[in-house]
Structure formats: C-alpha cells, structure tokens
C-alpha cells in the first residue's frame, strides 16, 4: 500500500508484503501476498492506527517521517495485538516515547505478554473517544474478530471505520482502493480471508454488525488492516460478511479425497458425476494436489461436503486427517456431509471420517460408502447413485 492521503489529513502509511506466501505459520497460503495497513491521522494532535509486521518496521517509520516527525505522535491506537499489526510497536515507541498507546484491557495484557513493554497505556472501551482537534476517534470493542483484544476505531468526521482484521483481504497491490483492482481477484481474496480466518466466528460477527447498525453511525469508507480500502459501496462487503456469517449456501458440492492407488479417486469421480447429473455444481480436490486454503474457500458457500480416503492402518490417510482436523475447527453450519473410500482387507477410513463429521456437528446426508479393492462396473454405478442420493437426501430433509 503506497503512502497516500486517503481522506483529508488521513494517510495510509502501511507496507505491502509482496512475498508473503504462508500466513499464520502455514495455516493460510497467501499466493497474492498481503499488506499490513497503518493509518496516520494528522490534526492538532496526531494518531497512528496500528503498526505493521516487525520485519517492515523501518519502512513504516520512513513512511511516517515523510509526513511528520515521529515524536509528534500523541496516540498510537492498537486495534489488535497480533504481531502482523503490532510487531513494529517496540521500535516505534522508542522513537515517540511520549505517545500514549490506546487499546482494550485484553490488548494491554496481550501487548505486555508479547513485548514485556512499559508503555503509557490507556485502556478504552466501546463508546470511549479521543479528540485530536477537528477529528475524533471513537472505539468499538470487537472481541474475537479476530482475537479477544480486537477493537475497531471509527472517525465520525470522515465516516471512516478502521476495523483491523475485519473486511480485509490478503492481497498485495500497488493500488490502494478496492475499486481500482480486478473485482474477481478482490472478491476471491475477500472470501478466502473470511473462510480461512473468520468462518468459526460467524455468530460473533453478525452480532457485532447488528450492534454497529444499531449505533446508526454512517460508514462511507472501510479501511481494514490487510489489503485494499473499501470506499465505493463499502456496505457491500458488510452484506457479504452477513451472508457468510449466516451460513448462506448455494447448491454446490465440494469433494475432497486422498487416494493410495487410485480406487478412491475413481469413486470420487463417479460420485461427482452423480451430483453433476443432479444439476448441482461440483468442485473436486485431491488433497495432496490441492491448496487447502483454496479448498476451504470453495467450501464457504457449499451445501454439500463429501470426504474420501483409502484405508491405511485401519484408518484414513494422513493428509486427509490433517485437512479434516482443520475443517472441524471451522464449525460449519447448514451443510450436509458424507464419507467414502476404498479398502483392502479391513475398512476404517470411512468410519474415521464420519467420526470427524459428527464431531463437527454436521449432519450426515448418507451413511458412508466403502468399496473393497478396485471398484467394478456395478460398484462404480453405486458411486454414481451415491452422488445422486446425496442431492436427493437434501430434498427429503
Ligand atoms: Fe491480521 Fe489477527 O491479525
């Protein structure tokens, strides 16, 4: 994100991380990079909203220094403790030692446990505000969006919401506003971000959006801390978040499987055909050749999940086990799931998968389909029928 005056007296001073490919450890592939957005508000007093990931500290400092000397900063607003937004704080605070850090009580605790710092910290709560002169900043606690410490900052004079992680995208760009980039890429990244980071928090998100709507505050610009800024129809992303949070799905099936010698794959393809023949969109992934982040994104708007694995050592294969463990944490609602797989002498994978489906709270659409060794013509016909029955079962339910 290039340094730019995005609104009168408000500057984007964050950095673009063009090379980030594995975010959150290795839980999220960021094939288009990301950005760590930070906003500088220059008024009678000066406030900095969030910082950046530690390795980019120097670039943040230079971006700020192009606009004002660092020692003029009065307030550093820490919307969120996570290191991608607070990593530059220790170095920055050495250069503006008189600045006060503002954040939630959980933020104070989290920053201390991350940096063992002794900054002048002021706890703020929903409804608190600070005056910069002509502009004001007010705060809205947003616990679990996406950590307990999270907070949104709002500037009423510009109708600007700075919601940190919410409404972001992992998208490196030389542009600054969402309306300047390819909308297909933008929405693909916004969905991927929600699916992989925020999906389990849907109930909290819809409640928070309702709370903000009740406050009746106008929102003309949403400036998240990752990706591009929503200035053209910003409520479009809010509506999209509500739809995802409410688990709105479409007639679509995602099939994810792992195969040893190809039999489970043959089953997967026939099951897919049965679903397609029933008029439903299908996405099919061999988990060992797929990007898990992309698979989870495809699941976000899908009604049907179908998981398969060959049996190995009386259980499912390890890549599928890892994938399903991640899926279980998403706690998906309003879906149906089922299992399939081939086995040699003793099954086990189908039951393993069904256990995880049950633990995730997803209703089984059908009892699992297991086939011994390689499926023959009759068994492949049974797979085709299994696919059709997945769709029929939904109509019955
Ligand atoms: Fe972008 Fe929860 O950090």
Tab-separated table of C-alpha atoms and ligand atoms in Angstrom:
chain	number	residue	atom	x	y	z
A	1	UNK	CA	0.000	0.000	0.000
A	2	UNK	CA	1.738	3.247	-1.083
A	3	UNK	CA	1.768	6.204	1.334
A	4	UNK	CA	-1.175	8.343	0.299
A	5	UNK	CA	-3.655	10.816	1.726
A	6	UNK	CA	-6.801	8.666	1.598
A	7	UNK	CA	-9.048	11.297	3.214
A	8	UNK	CA	-8.274	14.888	4.317
A	9	UNK	CA	-5.456	14.590	6.873
A	10	UNK	CA	-5.576	10.781	6.916
A	11	UNK	CA	-2.673	8.900	5.358
A	12	UNK	CA	-2.068	5.244	4.566
A	13	UNK	CA	1.446	4.601	5.880
A	14	UNK	CA	1.495	0.787	5.999
A	15	UNK	CA	3.513	-1.589	3.852
A	16	UNK	CA	2.937	-4.158	1.110
A	17	UNK	CA	4.365	-7.633	1.726
A	18	UNK	CA	4.700	-8.866	-1.859
A	19	UNK	CA	6.448	-12.084	-0.868
A	20	UNK	CA	4.331	-13.443	1.997
A	21	UNK	CA	3.189	-16.913	0.908
A	22	UNK	CA	2.448	-18.704	4.215
A	23	UNK	CA	0.460	-16.697	6.711
A	24	UNK	CA	-0.308	-17.700	10.322
A	25	UNK	CA	2.563	-20.176	10.302
A	26	UNK	CA	1.470	-22.437	7.465
A	27	UNK	CA	-2.271	-22.345	8.005
A	28	UNK	CA	-3.020	-19.938	5.133
A	29	UNK	CA	-1.392	-19.728	1.707
A	30	UNK	CA	-1.196	-16.128	0.531
A	31	UNK	CA	-0.385	-16.605	-3.116
A	32	UNK	CA	-1.043	-12.934	-3.866
A	33	UNK	CA	0.948	-11.596	-0.875
A	34	UNK	CA	-0.600	-9.259	1.658
A	35	UNK	CA	-0.288	-5.822	3.233
A	36	UNK	CA	-0.120	-4.523	6.782
A	37	UNK	CA	-2.075	-1.287	6.772
A	38	UNK	CA	-1.444	1.528	9.183
A	39	UNK	CA	-3.158	4.901	9.139
A	40	UNK	CA	-1.771	8.256	10.270
A	41	UNK	CA	-4.255	10.966	11.248
A	42	UNK	CA	-2.755	14.448	11.266
A	43	UNK	CA	-4.737	17.024	13.244
A	44	UNK	CA	-3.863	19.301	16.199
A	45	UNK	CA	-2.799	16.013	17.728
A	46	UNK	CA	-1.503	13.103	15.675
A	47	UNK	CA	-2.633	9.491	15.936
A	48	UNK	CA	-1.296	6.343	14.341
A	49	UNK	CA	-3.780	3.498	13.895
A	50	UNK	CA	-1.993	0.139	14.135
A	51	UNK	CA	1.537	-0.633	13.021
A	52	UNK	CA	2.953	-3.381	10.788
A	53	UNK	CA	4.667	-6.771	10.953
A	54	UNK	CA	8.091	-6.433	12.609
A	55	UNK	CA	10.339	-7.031	9.571
A	56	UNK	CA	8.769	-3.942	7.928
A	57	UNK	CA	9.328	-1.560	10.847
A	58	UNK	CA	11.882	0.616	9.024
A	59	UNK	CA	9.572	1.082	6.052
A	60	UNK	CA	6.694	2.131	8.315
A	61	UNK	CA	8.925	4.615	10.126
A	62	UNK	CA	10.128	6.096	6.830
A	63	UNK	CA	6.545	6.367	5.562
A	64	UNK	CA	5.536	8.293	8.693
A	65	UNK	CA	8.640	10.503	8.614
A	66	UNK	CA	7.755	11.633	5.094
A	67	UNK	CA	4.671	13.260	6.646
A	68	UNK	CA	5.572	14.245	10.223
A	69	UNK	CA	8.434	13.800	12.717
A	70	UNK	CA	7.728	10.689	14.801
A	71	UNK	CA	7.988	12.485	18.126
A	72	UNK	CA	4.840	14.440	17.206
A	73	UNK	CA	2.673	11.331	17.517
A	74	UNK	CA	0.373	11.686	20.548
A	75	UNK	CA	-1.612	8.447	20.273
A	76	UNK	CA	-0.876	5.005	18.919
A	77	UNK	CA	-4.119	3.072	18.594
A	78	UNK	CA	-3.528	-0.670	18.946
A	79	UNK	CA	-6.644	-2.258	17.487
A	80	UNK	CA	-5.148	-5.746	17.769
A	81	UNK	CA	-2.250	-7.498	19.483
A	82	UNK	CA	-1.348	-10.000	16.751
A	83	UNK	CA	2.211	-9.496	15.554
A	84	UNK	CA	1.288	-8.602	11.958
A	85	UNK	CA	-0.193	-5.365	13.371
A	86	UNK	CA	1.885	-4.770	16.492
A	87	UNK	CA	5.330	-6.070	15.520
A	88	UNK	CA	6.692	-2.586	14.830
A	89	UNK	CA	5.418	-1.157	18.136
A	90	UNK	CA	8.550	-1.700	20.282
A	91	UNK	CA	10.857	0.110	17.827
A	92	UNK	CA	8.271	2.781	17.087
A	93	UNK	CA	7.624	3.551	20.754
A	94	UNK	CA	11.332	4.189	21.287
A	95	UNK	CA	11.045	6.967	18.700
A	96	UNK	CA	7.892	8.518	20.167
A	97	UNK	CA	8.277	7.778	23.900
A	98	UNK	CA	5.668	10.364	24.892
A	99	UNK	CA	2.918	8.772	22.846
A	100	UNK	CA	0.101	7.046	24.654
A	101	UNK	CA	-0.958	3.592	23.452
A	102	UNK	CA	-4.735	3.082	23.383
A	103	UNK	CA	-6.382	-0.338	23.282
A	104	UNK	CA	-8.692	-2.691	25.131
A	105	UNK	CA	-7.884	-4.270	28.500
A	106	UNK	CA	-7.128	-7.535	26.688
A	107	UNK	CA	-4.868	-5.600	24.353
A	108	UNK	CA	-2.871	-4.244	27.307
A	109	UNK	CA	-2.465	-7.780	28.629
A	110	UNK	CA	-1.567	-9.197	25.198
A	111	UNK	CA	0.935	-6.492	24.298
A	112	UNK	CA	2.650	-6.935	27.642
A	113	UNK	CA	2.920	-10.711	27.201
A	114	UNK	CA	4.305	-10.255	23.688
A	115	UNK	CA	6.759	-7.409	24.258
A	116	UNK	CA	7.181	-7.064	28.081
A	117	UNK	CA	6.820	-3.357	27.431
A	118	UNK	CA	6.325	-0.457	29.794
A	119	UNK	CA	4.434	1.959	27.592
A	120	UNK	CA	1.989	4.642	28.691
A	121	UNK	CA	-1.116	2.559	28.004
A	122	UNK	CA	-4.715	3.733	28.275
A	123	UNK	CA	-7.491	1.167	28.290
A	124	UNK	CA	-10.524	2.079	26.196
A	125	UNK	CA	-13.988	0.554	25.911
A	126	UNK	CA	-16.871	0.778	23.464
A	127	UNK	CA	-18.166	4.362	23.448
A	128	UNK	CA	-14.877	5.920	24.568
A	129	UNK	CA	-13.345	8.504	22.291
A	130	UNK	CA	-10.352	10.756	21.994
A	131	UNK	CA	-10.258	14.197	20.385
A	132	UNK	CA	-7.430	15.065	18.016
A	133	UNK	CA	-8.676	18.636	17.388
A	134	UNK	CA	-11.086	18.762	14.481
A	135	UNK	CA	-11.276	14.988	14.266
A	136	UNK	CA	-12.330	12.468	16.879
A	137	UNK	CA	-11.585	8.778	17.187
A	138	UNK	CA	-14.108	6.546	18.884
A	139	UNK	CA	-13.695	2.913	19.778
A	140	UNK	CA	-15.812	-0.214	19.446
A	141	UNK	CA	-14.597	-3.349	21.190
A	142	UNK	CA	-14.753	-6.330	18.831
A	143	UNK	CA	-13.608	-9.356	20.847
A	144	UNK	CA	-12.842	-12.466	18.752
A	145	UNK	CA	-12.762	-10.529	15.473
A	146	UNK	CA	-10.339	-11.948	15.439
A	147	UNK	CA	-8.695	-12.196	18.888
A	148	UNK	CA	-10.098	-11.338	22.367
A	149	UNK	CA	-8.275	-7.991	22.277
A	150	UNK	CA	-9.621	-6.823	18.906
A	151	UNK	CA	-11.174	-3.383	18.512
A	152	UNK	CA	-12.497	-1.169	15.712
A	153	UNK	CA	-11.655	2.543	15.507
A	154	UNK	CA	-14.115	4.997	13.952
A	155	UNK	CA	-13.603	8.584	12.805
A	156	UNK	CA	-17.064	10.240	12.642
A	157	UNK	CA	-15.912	13.375	10.795
A	158	UNK	CA	-14.906	11.220	7.797
A	159	UNK	CA	-17.390	8.354	8.400
A	160	UNK	CA	-14.307	6.128	8.363
A	161	UNK	CA	-14.270	2.699	10.015
A	162	UNK	CA	-10.885	1.085	10.686
A	163	UNK	CA	-11.860	-2.465	11.708
A	164	UNK	CA	-8.394	-4.026	11.678
A	165	UNK	CA	-8.724	-7.686	10.564
A	166	UNK	CA	-12.402	-7.497	9.605
A	167	UNK	CA	-13.241	-6.904	5.921
A	168	UNK	CA	-9.597	-7.436	4.864
A	169	UNK	CA	-8.013	-9.389	2.054
A	170	UNK	CA	-4.561	-10.909	1.726
A	171	UNK	CA	-3.773	-9.077	-1.477
A	172	UNK	CA	-0.559	-7.212	-2.244
A	173	UNK	CA	-1.215	-4.340	-4.643
A	174	UNK	CA	0.269	-1.074	-5.834
A	175	UNK	CA	-3.293	0.242	-5.711
A	176	UNK	CA	-4.970	1.405	-2.539
A	177	UNK	CA	-8.745	1.185	-3.087
A	178	UNK	CA	-10.844	-1.886	-3.857
A	179	UNK	CA	-12.431	-0.197	-6.882
A	180	UNK	CA	-9.015	0.071	-8.549
A	181	UNK	CA	-8.389	-3.684	-8.828
A	182	UNK	CA	-9.917	-6.622	-10.697
A	183	UNK	CA	-13.186	-7.361	-8.833
A	184	UNK	CA	-12.842	-11.130	-9.431
A	185	UNK	CA	-9.465	-11.147	-7.679
A	186	UNK	CA	-10.734	-8.855	-4.922
A	187	UNK	CA	-13.807	-10.946	-4.062
A	188	UNK	CA	-11.876	-14.186	-4.379
A	189	UNK	CA	-9.397	-12.925	-1.780
A	190	UNK	CA	-12.124	-11.464	0.470
A	191	UNK	CA	-13.923	-14.839	0.504
A	192	UNK	CA	-10.712	-16.768	1.109
A	193	UNK	CA	-9.862	-14.458	4.011
A	194	UNK	CA	-13.261	-14.872	5.629
A	195	UNK	CA	-13.330	-18.658	5.092
A	196	UNK	CA	-9.879	-19.344	6.476
A	197	UNK	CA	-9.738	-16.811	9.314
A	198	UNK	CA	-13.227	-15.754	10.345
A	199	UNK	CA	-15.562	-18.639	9.482
A	200	UNK	CA	-15.832	-20.057	13.040
A	201	UNK	CA	-16.648	-16.569	14.356
A	202	UNK	CA	-19.779	-16.027	12.249
A	203	UNK	CA	-22.205	-15.659	15.174
A	204	UNK	CA	-19.966	-13.033	16.809
A	205	UNK	CA	-19.550	-11.207	13.506
A	206	UNK	CA	-23.264	-10.953	12.747
A	207	UNK	CA	-23.910	-9.739	16.324
A	208	UNK	CA	-21.202	-7.082	16.001
A	209	UNK	CA	-22.537	-5.888	12.641
A	210	UNK	CA	-26.047	-5.628	14.163
A	211	UNK	CA	-24.605	-3.661	17.111
A	212	UNK	CA	-22.876	-1.201	14.763
A	213	UNK	CA	-26.017	-0.858	12.638
A	214	UNK	CA	-27.938	-0.058	15.833
A	215	UNK	CA	-25.447	2.705	16.643
A	216	UNK	CA	-26.612	4.304	13.394
A	217	UNK	CA	-23.162	5.592	12.513
A	218	UNK	CA	-22.648	6.441	8.848
A	219	UNK	CA	-19.877	4.457	7.163
A	220	UNK	CA	-18.507	5.853	3.911
A	221	UNK	CA	-15.082	4.225	3.962
A	222	UNK	CA	-13.877	0.947	5.490
A	223	UNK	CA	-10.109	0.814	5.867
A	224	UNK	CA	-9.052	-2.664	7.020
A	225	UNK	CA	-5.561	-3.619	8.120
A	226	UNK	CA	-4.961	-6.061	5.253
A	227	UNK	CA	-5.473	-5.393	1.567
A	228	UNK	CA	-7.416	-2.607	-0.078
A	229	UNK	CA	-9.728	0.096	1.251
A	230	UNK	CA	-13.485	-0.051	0.540
A	231	UNK	CA	-14.604	3.477	-0.488
A	232	UNK	CA	-17.127	2.613	-3.213
A	233	UNK	CA	-20.212	0.975	-1.749
A	234	UNK	CA	-18.444	-0.198	1.434
A	235	UNK	CA	-21.653	-1.795	2.734
A	236	UNK	CA	-21.327	-4.425	0.004
A	237	UNK	CA	-18.595	-6.219	1.959
A	238	UNK	CA	-20.636	-5.842	5.165
A	239	UNK	CA	-23.608	-7.523	3.456
A	240	UNK	CA	-21.323	-10.265	2.185
A	241	UNK	CA	-19.992	-10.850	5.711
A	242	UNK	CA	-23.565	-11.155	6.977
A	243	UNK	CA	-24.359	-13.712	4.288
A	244	UNK	CA	-21.258	-15.768	5.155
A	245	UNK	CA	-21.868	-15.398	8.890
A	246	UNK	CA	-25.453	-16.591	8.406
A	247	UNK	CA	-24.120	-19.676	6.579
A	248	UNK	CA	-25.959	-18.882	3.366
A	249	UNK	CA	-25.025	-21.588	0.865
A	250	UNK	CA	-25.797	-22.463	-2.741
A	251	UNK	CA	-26.432	-25.780	-4.479
A	252	UNK	CA	-22.781	-26.776	-4.678
A	253	UNK	CA	-20.737	-29.769	-3.546
A	254	UNK	CA	-17.070	-29.914	-2.586
A	255	UNK	CA	-15.451	-33.343	-2.785
A	256	UNK	CA	-12.093	-33.723	-1.039
A	257	UNK	CA	-10.245	-37.032	-1.009
A	258	UNK	CA	-6.913	-38.761	-0.646
A	259	UNK	CA	-6.127	-41.904	-2.623
A	260	UNK	CA	-3.387	-44.562	-2.363
A	261	UNK	CA	-3.560	-46.415	-5.697
A	262	UNK	CA	-6.402	-44.625	-7.475
A	263	UNK	CA	-9.511	-46.581	-6.358
A	264	UNK	CA	-10.789	-43.864	-4.027
A	265	UNK	CA	-10.159	-41.385	-6.831
A	266	UNK	CA	-12.290	-43.463	-9.241
A	267	UNK	CA	-15.047	-43.414	-6.625
A	268	UNK	CA	-14.683	-39.638	-6.203
A	269	UNK	CA	-15.075	-39.019	-9.916
A	270	UNK	CA	-18.193	-41.198	-10.185
A	271	UNK	CA	-19.767	-39.595	-7.106
A	272	UNK	CA	-19.015	-36.197	-8.683
A	273	UNK	CA	-20.760	-37.311	-11.877
A	274	UNK	CA	-23.830	-38.378	-9.908
A	275	UNK	CA	-24.024	-34.947	-8.284
A	276	UNK	CA	-23.445	-33.143	-11.589
A	277	UNK	CA	-26.180	-35.261	-13.207
A	278	UNK	CA	-28.489	-33.983	-10.454
A	279	UNK	CA	-27.841	-30.414	-11.607
A	280	UNK	CA	-25.507	-29.377	-8.802
A	281	UNK	CA	-22.136	-27.612	-9.174
A	282	UNK	CA	-19.159	-29.708	-8.046
A	283	UNK	CA	-15.577	-28.845	-7.057
A	284	UNK	CA	-13.299	-31.866	-6.637
A	285	UNK	CA	-9.900	-31.876	-4.946
A	286	UNK	CA	-7.223	-34.493	-4.335
A	287	UNK	CA	-5.966	-33.040	-1.070
A	288	UNK	CA	-2.372	-33.922	-1.907
A	289	UNK	CA	-2.519	-31.804	-5.056
A	290	UNK	CA	-4.703	-29.014	-3.731
A	291	UNK	CA	-4.112	-25.810	-1.806
A	292	UNK	CA	-6.062	-26.255	1.458
A	293	UNK	CA	-6.713	-22.503	1.697
A	294	UNK	CA	-8.445	-22.619	-1.708
A	295	UNK	CA	-10.434	-25.738	-0.787
A	296	UNK	CA	-11.759	-24.085	2.377
A	297	UNK	CA	-12.747	-21.023	0.322
A	298	UNK	CA	-14.725	-23.252	-2.059
A	299	UNK	CA	-16.487	-24.824	0.936
A	300	UNK	CA	-17.652	-21.433	2.235
A	301	UNK	CA	-20.740	-21.296	0.000
A	302	UNK	CA	-21.244	-25.052	-0.498
A	303	UNK	CA	-24.178	-27.045	0.809
A	304	UNK	CA	-22.540	-30.489	0.472
A	305	UNK	CA	-19.183	-31.721	1.737
A	306	UNK	CA	-18.072	-35.181	0.580
A	307	UNK	CA	-14.854	-36.553	2.062
A	308	UNK	CA	-12.999	-39.665	0.941
A	309	UNK	CA	-9.935	-41.664	1.864
A	310	UNK	CA	-8.414	-45.031	1.217
A	311	UNK	CA	-7.929	-47.083	4.361
A	312	UNK	CA	-4.385	-47.351	5.695
A	313	UNK	CA	-3.501	-48.954	9.048
A	314	UNK	CA	-7.243	-49.247	9.781
A	315	UNK	CA	-7.802	-45.508	9.429
A	316	UNK	CA	-7.787	-42.637	6.969
A	317	UNK	CA	-4.690	-41.347	5.186
A	318	UNK	CA	-2.667	-38.603	6.921
A	319	UNK	CA	-3.211	-35.636	4.575
A	320	UNK	CA	-6.968	-36.167	4.764
A	321	UNK	CA	-6.731	-36.402	8.568
A	322	UNK	CA	-4.900	-33.056	8.693
A	323	UNK	CA	-7.430	-31.440	6.371
A	324	UNK	CA	-10.424	-32.681	8.359
A	325	UNK	CA	-8.903	-31.518	11.633
A	326	UNK	CA	-8.670	-28.003	10.164
A	327	UNK	CA	-12.236	-28.257	8.807
A	328	UNK	CA	-13.553	-29.352	12.222
A	329	UNK	CA	-12.257	-26.086	13.733
A	330	UNK	CA	-14.410	-24.100	11.285
A	331	UNK	CA	-17.591	-25.490	12.890
A	332	UNK	CA	-19.614	-25.254	9.648
A	333	UNK	CA	-23.389	-24.939	9.894
A	334	UNK	CA	-26.236	-25.513	7.421
A	335	UNK	CA	-24.342	-28.235	5.500
A	336	UNK	CA	-24.588	-31.938	4.862
A	337	UNK	CA	-21.576	-34.230	4.709
A	338	UNK	CA	-20.763	-37.858	3.969
A	339	UNK	CA	-17.788	-40.170	3.521
A	340	UNK	CA	-16.469	-42.704	1.037
A	341	UNK	CA	-13.321	-44.686	0.312
A	342	UNK	CA	-11.799	-47.941	-0.837
A	343	UNK	CA	-10.100	-50.500	1.394
A	344	UNK	CA	-8.222	-53.797	1.085
A	345	UNK	CA	-8.994	-56.282	3.852
A	346	UNK	CA	-10.335	-54.136	6.678
A	347	UNK	CA	-12.071	-50.783	6.321
A	348	UNK	CA	-11.687	-47.940	8.767
A	349	UNK	CA	-11.262	-44.682	6.825
A	350	UNK	CA	-14.984	-44.140	6.239
A	351	UNK	CA	-15.766	-44.578	9.939
A	352	UNK	CA	-12.864	-42.268	10.868
A	353	UNK	CA	-14.179	-39.567	8.565
A	354	UNK	CA	-17.724	-39.959	9.862
A	355	UNK	CA	-16.451	-39.518	13.429
A	356	UNK	CA	-14.969	-36.147	12.485
A	357	UNK	CA	-18.105	-35.148	10.594
A	358	UNK	CA	-20.124	-35.938	13.730
A	359	UNK	CA	-17.661	-34.077	15.960
A	360	UNK	CA	-18.031	-31.046	13.669
A	361	UNK	CA	-21.790	-31.064	14.232
A	362	UNK	CA	-22.539	-31.568	10.530
A	363	UNK	CA	-25.457	-33.920	9.823
A	364	UNK	CA	-24.601	-36.967	7.703
A	365	UNK	CA	-26.542	-36.883	4.448
A	366	UNK	CA	-25.945	-40.620	3.836
A	367	UNK	CA	-24.142	-43.462	5.538
A	368	UNK	CA	-20.645	-43.804	4.098
A	369	UNK	CA	-19.803	-45.843	1.037
A	370	UNK	CA	-16.856	-48.254	1.296
A	371	UNK	CA	-15.663	-50.443	-1.585
A	372	UNK	CA	-13.201	-53.349	-1.381
A	373	UNK	CA	-10.071	-53.007	-3.550
A	374	UNK	CA	-10.870	-51.634	-7.026
A	375	UNK	CA	-14.481	-50.756	-7.850
A	376	UNK	CA	-16.030	-52.898	-10.612
A	377	UNK	CA	-18.699	-51.666	-13.014
A	378	UNK	CA	-21.535	-52.355	-10.546
A	379	UNK	CA	-19.697	-50.606	-7.746
A	380	UNK	CA	-18.961	-47.601	-9.945
A	381	UNK	CA	-22.678	-47.471	-10.735
A	382	UNK	CA	-23.266	-47.498	-6.964
A	383	UNK	CA	-20.915	-44.497	-6.636
A	384	UNK	CA	-22.903	-42.648	-9.316
A	385	UNK	CA	-26.093	-43.428	-7.406
A	386	UNK	CA	-24.444	-42.352	-4.135
A	387	UNK	CA	-23.773	-38.935	-5.704
A	388	UNK	CA	-27.414	-38.639	-6.823
A	389	UNK	CA	-28.654	-39.739	-3.402
A	390	UNK	CA	-26.605	-37.029	-1.660
A	391	UNK	CA	-28.674	-34.453	-3.539
A	392	UNK	CA	-31.966	-36.332	-3.039
A	393	UNK	CA	-31.370	-36.633	0.719
A	394	UNK	CA	-31.209	-32.849	0.978
A	395	UNK	CA	-34.580	-32.510	-0.752
A	396	UNK	CA	-36.025	-35.000	1.753
A	397	UNK	CA	-34.509	-33.117	4.716
B	1	LIG	FE1	-4.068	-9.569	10.817
B	1	LIG	FE2	-5.424	-11.187	13.634
B	1	LIG	O1	-4.108	-10.332	12.547
